[in-house]
Amino acid sequence: MRDVVGEATQRRTFAVISHPDAGKSTMTEALALHASAIQQAGAVHGKAGRRGVTSDWMAIERARGISITSAALRFDYRGHVFNLVDTPGHADFSEDTYRVLAAVDCAVMLIDAAKGMEPQTMKLFEVCRHRRIPVITFVNKWDRPGRDALELLDEIEERTGLRPTPITWPIGIPGEFRGVIDRLSGRAIRYERTPGGATRALETELTAEQAQAELGAAWQQASEEAALLSAIGADHDQKAFEAHESTPVLFGAALPNFGVARLLDALAELAPPPAPRPDEDGAVRALDAPFSGLVFKVQANMDRAHRDRIAFVRVCSGRFERGMVLTHAATGRPFATKYAQSVFGQDRTTLDEAYPGDVVGLVNATALRPGDTLYERSPVTFPTIPSFAPEHFAVARVRDSGKSKQFRRGIDQLDAEGVIQVLRSDRRGDQAPVLAAVGPMQFEVVQHRMLAEFGAEISLDRLDYTLARRTDAASAPALDRERGCEVLTRSHDGALLAVFTDRWRMRSVKADQPGLTLEPLIADTTEELR
Ligand code: G4P
């Protein structure tokens, strides 16, 4: 049997977080390409004009050109096993992203050089801060006109509170990207495009004399700036990075593959390997304890031909072997793992073994929900993944009353997958559940899937509530009497949520009746998240 701790040490499990259009899909492909996992860019997300269309399993994804499905990519690189867990590109699916981030040990924050810190980047960053996930920053699209590098560093520091410590520094302003100074090794690297951009970029190491001769003023300026960074102490500090106090910064361009290999190296060298994970009581599960895993995503009907349901499990401890019988912590029931798979885009291969940090796709996982724990032998339950505060609400009803069975089944299924939060009240009854979403596109997904997968056409009547707070049974009657407020029960965990038309309404209720329980849904995050 292979050494579990040794295997875990080689794993790097991470996600790329960014605002839409910053280049996440391009970067995902470039990383996999560099690691030689795929021969030609385009096999993963299949953006228009590139090869292969692999994650457009849902019509909505195709129509909107977004990826709702989180695919987990696995590739080997220089003796390491990389697990890149994909996050949905659209802000409306932030809740999914939050769950995905529960499964990673590090995040790469991708920033567009021309745009800096954008709103969705900031939201996702807040999640990383909340979970104390170390963040590596990659300033992308340096091949196009953009902002000044020092100014971007200031913005990163100001917005995130992390001290930026560039490990590469660009030679050439944005749009005239010649190469980078590798501040950790002191080397200068020149980048040259290769035709088409869909292969590795040409990287040449230059001596200081060569750089001076070939890159002239651009090199001169970059080395002066790099010296300035050293003078102000903006140097990488592994402890500070792991403690979520600083962020190593790299400059590059994913499209022509500039700086992508350096990012892989940075992940291999700096990103933390899987660590023992605390359970819900705060005790840690050692890496070499018997198998345990956390379900971070459940997705039904990814494969139209099979109509199955797949649960993505992050291995937290021990060795996973296909066929082992696990226990589902939430129910205490046994769970057979005969159909374990590795999912790469839409391609699936049978997965026979996995180690901490790896992602296992379990097929036909009917009983599993995001946040669930699976374990072997010694029991463990990992902390639940908190739900996002929904900001959009609608009453769902089936159009054809003859389909109410399908309606209920469908709503329960989508609730279990975490596609949407389902809230109920005695006042409205079971035929009219309230769907609560972080972003309105979730409603479209529900409507589409209810019809396509369950044959139930639904109508959605939007309610004018915009925010939710957690409350309790003692406060519920008083809140229910308030104008612009309603108390609903969240189906999946029985939590009582008070929903309000707006923040002012909530504040005035709070001011009038300070004794009422009204708590944010994700504790201890900034306003920006709520
Ligand atoms: P996303 O997943 O974060 O939404 O971004 P995506 O990779 O789709 O990239 C958004 C656009 O930015 C794409 O152009 C992509 O080619 C471009 N892009 C990404 N990285 C770089 C880079 O380093 N340099 C330059 N110059 N462009 C970059 P598009 O025209 O919208 O789409 P496509 O047809 O090229 O796919």
PDB file of C-alpha atoms in Angstrom, residues 61-305:
ATOM      1  CA  GLU A  61     -24.647  26.736 -20.911  1.00  0.00           C
ATOM      2  CA  ARG A  62     -24.476  26.677 -24.673  1.00  0.00           C
ATOM      3  CA  ALA A  63     -26.799  29.592 -25.119  1.00  0.00           C
ATOM      4  CA  ARG A  64     -24.986  31.764 -22.629  1.00  0.00           C
ATOM      5  CA  GLY A  65     -21.486  30.506 -23.173  1.00  0.00           C
ATOM      6  CA  ILE A  66     -20.970  29.903 -19.487  1.00  0.00           C
ATOM      7  CA  SER A  67     -19.912  26.872 -17.585  1.00  0.00           C
ATOM      8  CA  ILE A  68     -22.257  25.867 -14.795  1.00  0.00           C
ATOM      9  CA  THR A  69     -20.799  22.429 -14.385  1.00  0.00           C
ATOM     10  CA  SER A  70     -17.766  22.317 -12.193  1.00  0.00           C
ATOM     11  CA  ALA A  71     -15.346  19.947 -13.765  1.00  0.00           C
ATOM     12  CA  ALA A  72     -12.363  18.715 -11.824  1.00  0.00           C
ATOM     13  CA  LEU A  73      -9.207  18.390 -13.839  1.00  0.00           C
ATOM     14  CA  ARG A  74      -6.353  16.242 -12.747  1.00  0.00           C
ATOM     15  CA  PHE A  75      -2.903  16.316 -14.262  1.00  0.00           C
ATOM     16  CA  ASP A  76       0.628  15.381 -13.361  1.00  0.00           C
ATOM     17  CA  TYR A  77       3.355  17.981 -13.311  1.00  0.00           C
ATOM     18  CA  ARG A  78       6.962  17.531 -12.216  1.00  0.00           C
ATOM     19  CA  GLY A  79       6.247  14.782  -9.745  1.00  0.00           C
ATOM     20  CA  HIS A  80       3.123  16.486  -8.416  1.00  0.00           C
ATOM     21  CA  VAL A  81      -0.508  15.644  -8.940  1.00  0.00           C
ATOM     22  CA  PHE A  82      -2.540  18.769  -9.666  1.00  0.00           C
ATOM     23  CA  ASN A  83      -6.256  18.810  -9.052  1.00  0.00           C
ATOM     24  CA  LEU A  84      -7.778  21.894 -10.607  1.00  0.00           C
ATOM     25  CA  VAL A  85     -11.325  22.267  -9.430  1.00  0.00           C
ATOM     26  CA  ASP A  86     -13.260  24.453 -11.831  1.00  0.00           C
ATOM     27  CA  THR A  87     -15.548  27.163 -10.500  1.00  0.00           C
ATOM     28  CA  PRO A  88     -18.627  28.411 -12.332  1.00  0.00           C
ATOM     29  CA  GLY A  89     -17.851  31.570 -14.257  1.00  0.00           C
ATOM     30  CA  HIS A  90     -20.978  33.516 -13.482  1.00  0.00           C
ATOM     31  CA  ALA A  91     -21.702  35.476 -10.318  1.00  0.00           C
ATOM     32  CA  ASP A  92     -25.171  33.973 -10.118  1.00  0.00           C
ATOM     33  CA  PHE A  93     -23.604  30.660  -9.215  1.00  0.00           C
ATOM     34  CA  SER A  94     -21.496  31.975  -6.355  1.00  0.00           C
ATOM     35  CA  GLU A  95     -22.940  29.450  -3.986  1.00  0.00           C
ATOM     36  CA  ASP A  96     -21.550  26.632  -6.105  1.00  0.00           C
ATOM     37  CA  THR A  97     -18.227  28.395  -6.113  1.00  0.00           C
ATOM     38  CA  TYR A  98     -18.307  28.630  -2.358  1.00  0.00           C
ATOM     39  CA  ARG A  99     -18.778  24.880  -2.095  1.00  0.00           C
ATOM     40  CA  VAL A 100     -15.991  24.273  -4.566  1.00  0.00           C
ATOM     41  CA  LEU A 101     -13.681  26.434  -2.491  1.00  0.00           C
ATOM     42  CA  ALA A 102     -14.368  24.155   0.478  1.00  0.00           C
ATOM     43  CA  ALA A 103     -12.541  21.483  -1.495  1.00  0.00           C
ATOM     44  CA  VAL A 104      -9.310  23.310  -2.322  1.00  0.00           C
ATOM     45  CA  ASP A 105      -6.084  24.146  -0.501  1.00  0.00           C
ATOM     46  CA  CYS A 106      -5.135  27.170  -2.569  1.00  0.00           C
ATOM     47  CA  ALA A 107      -6.680  29.611  -5.038  1.00  0.00           C
ATOM     48  CA  VAL A 108      -5.250  31.368  -8.051  1.00  0.00           C
ATOM     49  CA  MET A 109      -6.790  34.829  -8.305  1.00  0.00           C
ATOM     50  CA  LEU A 110      -6.757  35.834 -11.943  1.00  0.00           C
ATOM     51  CA  ILE A 111      -6.874  39.551 -12.661  1.00  0.00           C
ATOM     52  CA  ASP A 112      -7.273  41.272 -16.010  1.00  0.00           C
ATOM     53  CA  ALA A 113      -4.324  43.691 -16.334  1.00  0.00           C
ATOM     54  CA  ALA A 114      -6.574  46.386 -17.748  1.00  0.00           C
ATOM     55  CA  LYS A 115      -9.347  46.025 -15.192  1.00  0.00           C
ATOM     56  CA  GLY A 116      -7.707  45.207 -11.876  1.00  0.00           C
ATOM     57  CA  MET A 117      -9.872  43.957  -9.016  1.00  0.00           C
ATOM     58  CA  GLU A 118     -13.396  43.493 -10.381  1.00  0.00           C
ATOM     59  CA  PRO A 119     -16.539  42.852  -8.289  1.00  0.00           C
ATOM     60  CA  GLN A 120     -16.767  39.099  -8.782  1.00  0.00           C
ATOM     61  CA  THR A 121     -13.050  38.706  -8.095  1.00  0.00           C
ATOM     62  CA  MET A 122     -13.605  40.552  -4.863  1.00  0.00           C
ATOM     63  CA  LYS A 123     -16.578  38.397  -3.851  1.00  0.00           C
ATOM     64  CA  LEU A 124     -14.638  35.229  -4.472  1.00  0.00           C
ATOM     65  CA  PHE A 125     -11.649  36.628  -2.704  1.00  0.00           C
ATOM     66  CA  GLU A 126     -13.845  37.267   0.344  1.00  0.00           C
ATOM     67  CA  VAL A 127     -14.718  33.583   0.357  1.00  0.00           C
ATOM     68  CA  CYS A 128     -11.010  32.741   0.336  1.00  0.00           C
ATOM     69  CA  ARG A 129     -10.451  35.144   3.183  1.00  0.00           C
ATOM     70  CA  HIS A 130     -13.314  33.627   5.126  1.00  0.00           C
ATOM     71  CA  ARG A 131     -11.877  30.152   4.653  1.00  0.00           C
ATOM     72  CA  ARG A 132      -8.298  31.409   4.994  1.00  0.00           C
ATOM     73  CA  ILE A 133      -7.324  29.868   1.680  1.00  0.00           C
ATOM     74  CA  PRO A 134      -3.884  31.042   0.525  1.00  0.00           C
ATOM     75  CA  VAL A 135      -4.134  33.039  -2.700  1.00  0.00           C
ATOM     76  CA  ILE A 136      -1.650  33.281  -5.552  1.00  0.00           C
ATOM     77  CA  THR A 137      -2.374  36.273  -7.816  1.00  0.00           C
ATOM     78  CA  PHE A 138      -1.864  36.079 -11.570  1.00  0.00           C
ATOM     79  CA  VAL A 139      -2.125  39.347 -13.496  1.00  0.00           C
ATOM     80  CA  ASN A 140      -3.347  38.195 -16.897  1.00  0.00           C
ATOM     81  CA  LYS A 141      -3.493  39.698 -20.408  1.00  0.00           C
ATOM     82  CA  TRP A 142      -0.193  41.571 -20.032  1.00  0.00           C
ATOM     83  CA  ASP A 143       0.098  41.209 -23.823  1.00  0.00           C
ATOM     84  CA  ARG A 144      -2.633  43.832 -24.153  1.00  0.00           C
ATOM     85  CA  PRO A 145      -2.680  47.474 -23.090  1.00  0.00           C
ATOM     86  CA  GLY A 146      -3.451  47.715 -19.399  1.00  0.00           C
ATOM     87  CA  ARG A 147      -2.572  49.393 -16.154  1.00  0.00           C
ATOM     88  CA  ASP A 148       0.711  50.120 -14.481  1.00  0.00           C
ATOM     89  CA  ALA A 149       2.132  47.165 -12.537  1.00  0.00           C
ATOM     90  CA  LEU A 150       2.915  49.099  -9.352  1.00  0.00           C
ATOM     91  CA  GLU A 151      -0.514  50.702  -9.417  1.00  0.00           C
ATOM     92  CA  LEU A 152      -2.092  47.216  -9.686  1.00  0.00           C
ATOM     93  CA  LEU A 153      -0.092  46.053  -6.677  1.00  0.00           C
ATOM     94  CA  ASP A 154      -1.425  49.001  -4.694  1.00  0.00           C
ATOM     95  CA  GLU A 155      -4.956  48.132  -5.678  1.00  0.00           C
ATOM     96  CA  ILE A 156      -4.523  44.471  -4.727  1.00  0.00           C
ATOM     97  CA  GLU A 157      -3.205  45.480  -1.326  1.00  0.00           C
ATOM     98  CA  GLU A 158      -5.879  48.074  -0.733  1.00  0.00           C
ATOM     99  CA  ARG A 159      -8.782  45.844  -1.744  1.00  0.00           C
ATOM    100  CA  THR A 160      -7.674  42.509  -0.282  1.00  0.00           C
ATOM    101  CA  GLY A 161      -5.551  43.565   2.650  1.00  0.00           C
ATOM    102  CA  LEU A 162      -2.944  41.043   1.490  1.00  0.00           C
ATOM    103  CA  ARG A 163       0.629  42.224   1.010  1.00  0.00           C
ATOM    104  CA  PRO A 164       1.505  41.611  -2.651  1.00  0.00           C
ATOM    105  CA  THR A 165       4.884  39.944  -3.080  1.00  0.00           C
ATOM    106  CA  PRO A 166       5.660  39.674  -6.801  1.00  0.00           C
ATOM    107  CA  ILE A 167       7.611  36.559  -7.662  1.00  0.00           C
ATOM    108  CA  THR A 168       7.819  37.609 -11.288  1.00  0.00           C
ATOM    109  CA  TRP A 169       8.042  41.139 -12.581  1.00  0.00           C
ATOM    110  CA  PRO A 170       7.096  42.097 -16.136  1.00  0.00           C
ATOM    111  CA  ILE A 171       9.630  43.321 -18.646  1.00  0.00           C
ATOM    112  CA  GLY A 172       7.688  45.715 -20.854  1.00  0.00           C
ATOM    113  CA  ILE A 173       4.514  47.632 -20.213  1.00  0.00           C
ATOM    114  CA  PRO A 174       1.158  45.934 -20.830  1.00  0.00           C
ATOM    115  CA  GLY A 175       0.794  45.509 -24.570  1.00  0.00           C
ATOM    116  CA  GLU A 176       4.567  45.316 -25.044  1.00  0.00           C
ATOM    117  CA  PHE A 177       5.244  42.243 -22.995  1.00  0.00           C
ATOM    118  CA  ARG A 178       8.781  40.961 -23.511  1.00  0.00           C
ATOM    119  CA  GLY A 179       9.318  38.662 -20.566  1.00  0.00           C
ATOM    120  CA  VAL A 180       9.674  38.589 -16.811  1.00  0.00           C
ATOM    121  CA  ILE A 181      12.283  38.830 -14.120  1.00  0.00           C
ATOM    122  CA  ASP A 182      11.952  35.825 -11.874  1.00  0.00           C
ATOM    123  CA  ARG A 183      12.490  37.476  -8.503  1.00  0.00           C
ATOM    124  CA  LEU A 184      12.999  34.191  -6.664  1.00  0.00           C
ATOM    125  CA  SER A 185      15.833  32.983  -8.897  1.00  0.00           C
ATOM    126  CA  GLY A 186      16.981  36.355 -10.274  1.00  0.00           C
ATOM    127  CA  ARG A 187      16.714  35.053 -13.843  1.00  0.00           C
ATOM    128  CA  ALA A 188      15.399  37.025 -16.798  1.00  0.00           C
ATOM    129  CA  ILE A 189      13.068  35.114 -19.108  1.00  0.00           C
ATOM    130  CA  ARG A 190      12.116  36.284 -22.565  1.00  0.00           C
ATOM    131  CA  TYR A 191       8.777  35.213 -23.992  1.00  0.00           C
ATOM    132  CA  GLU A 192       8.073  34.760 -27.663  1.00  0.00           C
ATOM    133  CA  ARG A 193       4.823  33.855 -29.256  1.00  0.00           C
ATOM    134  CA  THR A 194       4.463  30.600 -31.078  1.00  0.00           C
ATOM    135  CA  PRO A 195       2.121  30.631 -34.066  1.00  0.00           C
ATOM    136  CA  GLY A 196      -1.517  30.157 -33.132  1.00  0.00           C
ATOM    137  CA  GLY A 197      -0.818  30.457 -29.443  1.00  0.00           C
ATOM    138  CA  ALA A 198      -2.290  27.017 -28.818  1.00  0.00           C
ATOM    139  CA  THR A 199       1.048  25.465 -27.967  1.00  0.00           C
ATOM    140  CA  ARG A 200       3.683  26.290 -25.386  1.00  0.00           C
ATOM    141  CA  ALA A 201       5.286  29.695 -25.651  1.00  0.00           C
ATOM    142  CA  LEU A 202       8.970  29.927 -26.334  1.00  0.00           C
ATOM    143  CA  GLU A 203      10.805  30.868 -23.161  1.00  0.00           C
ATOM    144  CA  THR A 204      14.471  31.796 -23.219  1.00  0.00           C
ATOM    145  CA  GLU A 205      16.589  32.474 -20.194  1.00  0.00           C
ATOM    146  CA  LEU A 206      18.789  35.531 -20.617  1.00  0.00           C
ATOM    147  CA  THR A 207      21.776  36.732 -18.651  1.00  0.00           C
ATOM    148  CA  ALA A 208      21.630  40.319 -17.401  1.00  0.00           C
ATOM    149  CA  GLU A 209      23.966  41.345 -20.259  1.00  0.00           C
ATOM    150  CA  GLN A 210      21.834  39.620 -22.859  1.00  0.00           C
ATOM    151  CA  ALA A 211      18.671  41.135 -21.390  1.00  0.00           C
ATOM    152  CA  GLN A 212      20.262  44.581 -21.473  1.00  0.00           C
ATOM    153  CA  ALA A 213      21.364  44.103 -25.067  1.00  0.00           C
ATOM    154  CA  GLU A 214      18.140  42.577 -26.347  1.00  0.00           C
ATOM    155  CA  LEU A 215      15.423  44.191 -24.274  1.00  0.00           C
ATOM    156  CA  GLY A 216      17.042  47.575 -23.639  1.00  0.00           C
ATOM    157  CA  ALA A 217      14.939  50.195 -21.867  1.00  0.00           C
ATOM    158  CA  ALA A 218      12.195  47.721 -20.924  1.00  0.00           C
ATOM    159  CA  TRP A 219      14.724  45.584 -19.095  1.00  0.00           C
ATOM    160  CA  GLN A 220      16.288  48.627 -17.472  1.00  0.00           C
ATOM    161  CA  GLN A 221      12.969  49.789 -16.099  1.00  0.00           C
ATOM    162  CA  ALA A 222      11.922  46.318 -14.940  1.00  0.00           C
ATOM    163  CA  SER A 223      15.176  45.766 -13.061  1.00  0.00           C
ATOM    164  CA  GLU A 224      14.903  49.155 -11.384  1.00  0.00           C
ATOM    165  CA  GLU A 225      11.360  48.397 -10.304  1.00  0.00           C
ATOM    166  CA  ALA A 226      12.374  44.932  -9.108  1.00  0.00           C
ATOM    167  CA  ALA A 227      15.125  46.546  -7.017  1.00  0.00           C
ATOM    168  CA  LEU A 228      12.559  48.940  -5.584  1.00  0.00           C
ATOM    169  CA  LEU A 229      10.338  46.010  -4.606  1.00  0.00           C
ATOM    170  CA  SER A 230      13.245  44.425  -2.733  1.00  0.00           C
ATOM    171  CA  ALA A 231      13.978  47.735  -1.036  1.00  0.00           C
ATOM    172  CA  ILE A 232      10.432  47.985   0.289  1.00  0.00           C
ATOM    173  CA  GLY A 233      10.487  44.347   1.416  1.00  0.00           C
ATOM    174  CA  ALA A 234       7.886  43.051  -1.050  1.00  0.00           C
ATOM    175  CA  ASP A 235       9.539  39.639  -1.026  1.00  0.00           C
ATOM    176  CA  HIS A 236       7.834  36.291  -0.842  1.00  0.00           C
ATOM    177  CA  ASP A 237       7.356  34.971   2.672  1.00  0.00           C
ATOM    178  CA  GLN A 238       5.973  31.433   2.764  1.00  0.00           C
ATOM    179  CA  LYS A 239       4.584  31.711   6.284  1.00  0.00           C
ATOM    180  CA  ALA A 240       2.771  34.966   5.548  1.00  0.00           C
ATOM    181  CA  PHE A 241       1.365  33.476   2.336  1.00  0.00           C
ATOM    182  CA  GLU A 242       0.073  30.373   4.096  1.00  0.00           C
ATOM    183  CA  ALA A 243      -1.351  32.533   6.883  1.00  0.00           C
ATOM    184  CA  HIS A 244      -3.330  34.485   4.275  1.00  0.00           C
ATOM    185  CA  GLU A 245      -1.362  37.673   4.962  1.00  0.00           C
ATOM    186  CA  SER A 246       0.473  38.018   1.665  1.00  0.00           C
ATOM    187  CA  THR A 247      -0.084  36.947  -1.923  1.00  0.00           C
ATOM    188  CA  PRO A 248       2.637  36.001  -4.386  1.00  0.00           C
ATOM    189  CA  VAL A 249       1.983  37.843  -7.659  1.00  0.00           C
ATOM    190  CA  LEU A 250       2.865  36.688 -11.166  1.00  0.00           C
ATOM    191  CA  PHE A 251       2.486  38.514 -14.449  1.00  0.00           C
ATOM    192  CA  GLY A 252       1.615  36.814 -17.699  1.00  0.00           C
ATOM    193  CA  ALA A 253      -0.800  36.190 -20.496  1.00  0.00           C
ATOM    194  CA  ALA A 254      -2.741  32.964 -20.643  1.00  0.00           C
ATOM    195  CA  LEU A 255      -3.673  33.246 -24.318  1.00  0.00           C
ATOM    196  CA  PRO A 256      -0.133  33.217 -25.737  1.00  0.00           C
ATOM    197  CA  ASN A 257       0.872  31.002 -22.774  1.00  0.00           C
ATOM    198  CA  PHE A 258       3.265  33.538 -21.262  1.00  0.00           C
ATOM    199  CA  GLY A 259       4.042  32.833 -17.625  1.00  0.00           C
ATOM    200  CA  VAL A 260       1.846  29.764 -17.423  1.00  0.00           C
ATOM    201  CA  ALA A 261       4.723  27.374 -16.734  1.00  0.00           C
ATOM    202  CA  ARG A 262       5.903  29.744 -13.986  1.00  0.00           C
ATOM    203  CA  LEU A 263       2.463  29.586 -12.410  1.00  0.00           C
ATOM    204  CA  LEU A 264       2.578  25.788 -12.407  1.00  0.00           C
ATOM    205  CA  ASP A 265       6.006  25.957 -10.793  1.00  0.00           C
ATOM    206  CA  ALA A 266       4.715  28.423  -8.209  1.00  0.00           C
ATOM    207  CA  LEU A 267       1.854  26.066  -7.392  1.00  0.00           C
ATOM    208  CA  ALA A 268       4.261  23.146  -7.076  1.00  0.00           C
ATOM    209  CA  GLU A 269       6.732  25.113  -4.941  1.00  0.00           C
ATOM    210  CA  LEU A 270       4.496  27.338  -2.852  1.00  0.00           C
ATOM    211  CA  ALA A 271       0.908  26.080  -2.712  1.00  0.00           C
ATOM    212  CA  PRO A 272       0.288  24.067   0.435  1.00  0.00           C
ATOM    213  CA  PRO A 273      -0.383  20.350   0.095  1.00  0.00           C
ATOM    214  CA  PRO A 274      -3.501  18.860   1.730  1.00  0.00           C
ATOM    215  CA  ALA A 275      -3.444  19.298   5.496  1.00  0.00           C
ATOM    216  CA  PRO A 276      -5.319  17.372   8.190  1.00  0.00           C
ATOM    217  CA  ARG A 277      -8.878  18.710   8.153  1.00  0.00           C
ATOM    218  CA  PRO A 278     -10.761  19.785  11.273  1.00  0.00           C
ATOM    219  CA  ASP A 279     -14.073  18.053  11.872  1.00  0.00           C
ATOM    220  CA  GLU A 280     -17.204  19.770  13.144  1.00  0.00           C
ATOM    221  CA  ASP A 281     -15.926  19.581  16.720  1.00  0.00           C
ATOM    222  CA  GLY A 282     -12.572  21.072  15.807  1.00  0.00           C
ATOM    223  CA  ALA A 283     -10.601  17.820  16.169  1.00  0.00           C
ATOM    224  CA  VAL A 284      -8.405  17.128  13.149  1.00  0.00           C
ATOM    225  CA  ARG A 285      -8.604  14.032  10.985  1.00  0.00           C
ATOM    226  CA  ALA A 286      -5.002  12.962  10.316  1.00  0.00           C
ATOM    227  CA  LEU A 287      -4.102  12.464   6.658  1.00  0.00           C
ATOM    228  CA  ASP A 288      -3.312   8.812   7.259  1.00  0.00           C
ATOM    229  CA  ALA A 289      -6.495   8.124   9.228  1.00  0.00           C
ATOM    230  CA  PRO A 290      -8.994   5.840   7.470  1.00  0.00           C
ATOM    231  CA  PHE A 291     -10.660   7.294   4.393  1.00  0.00           C
ATOM    232  CA  SER A 292     -12.833  10.380   4.758  1.00  0.00           C
ATOM    233  CA  GLY A 293     -14.144  12.731   2.103  1.00  0.00           C
ATOM    234  CA  LEU A 294     -16.261  15.835   1.695  1.00  0.00           C
ATOM    235  CA  VAL A 295     -19.007  16.069  -0.949  1.00  0.00           C
ATOM    236  CA  PHE A 296     -18.663  19.536  -2.467  1.00  0.00           C
ATOM    237  CA  LYS A 297     -20.839  19.247  -5.513  1.00  0.00           C
ATOM    238  CA  VAL A 298     -23.685  17.100  -6.720  1.00  0.00           C
ATOM    239  CA  GLN A 299     -24.722  17.191 -10.320  1.00  0.00           C
ATOM    240  CA  ALA A 300     -27.504  15.199 -11.953  1.00  0.00           C
ATOM    241  CA  ASN A 301     -27.903  14.348 -15.593  1.00  0.00           C
ATOM    242  CA  MET A 302     -24.464  15.439 -16.726  1.00  0.00           C
ATOM    243  CA  ASP A 303     -24.520  12.533 -19.060  1.00  0.00           C
ATOM    244  CA  ARG A 304     -27.746  12.637 -21.020  1.00  0.00           C
ATOM    245  CA  ALA A 305     -27.368   9.038 -22.124  1.00  0.00           C
TER     246      ALA A 305
END
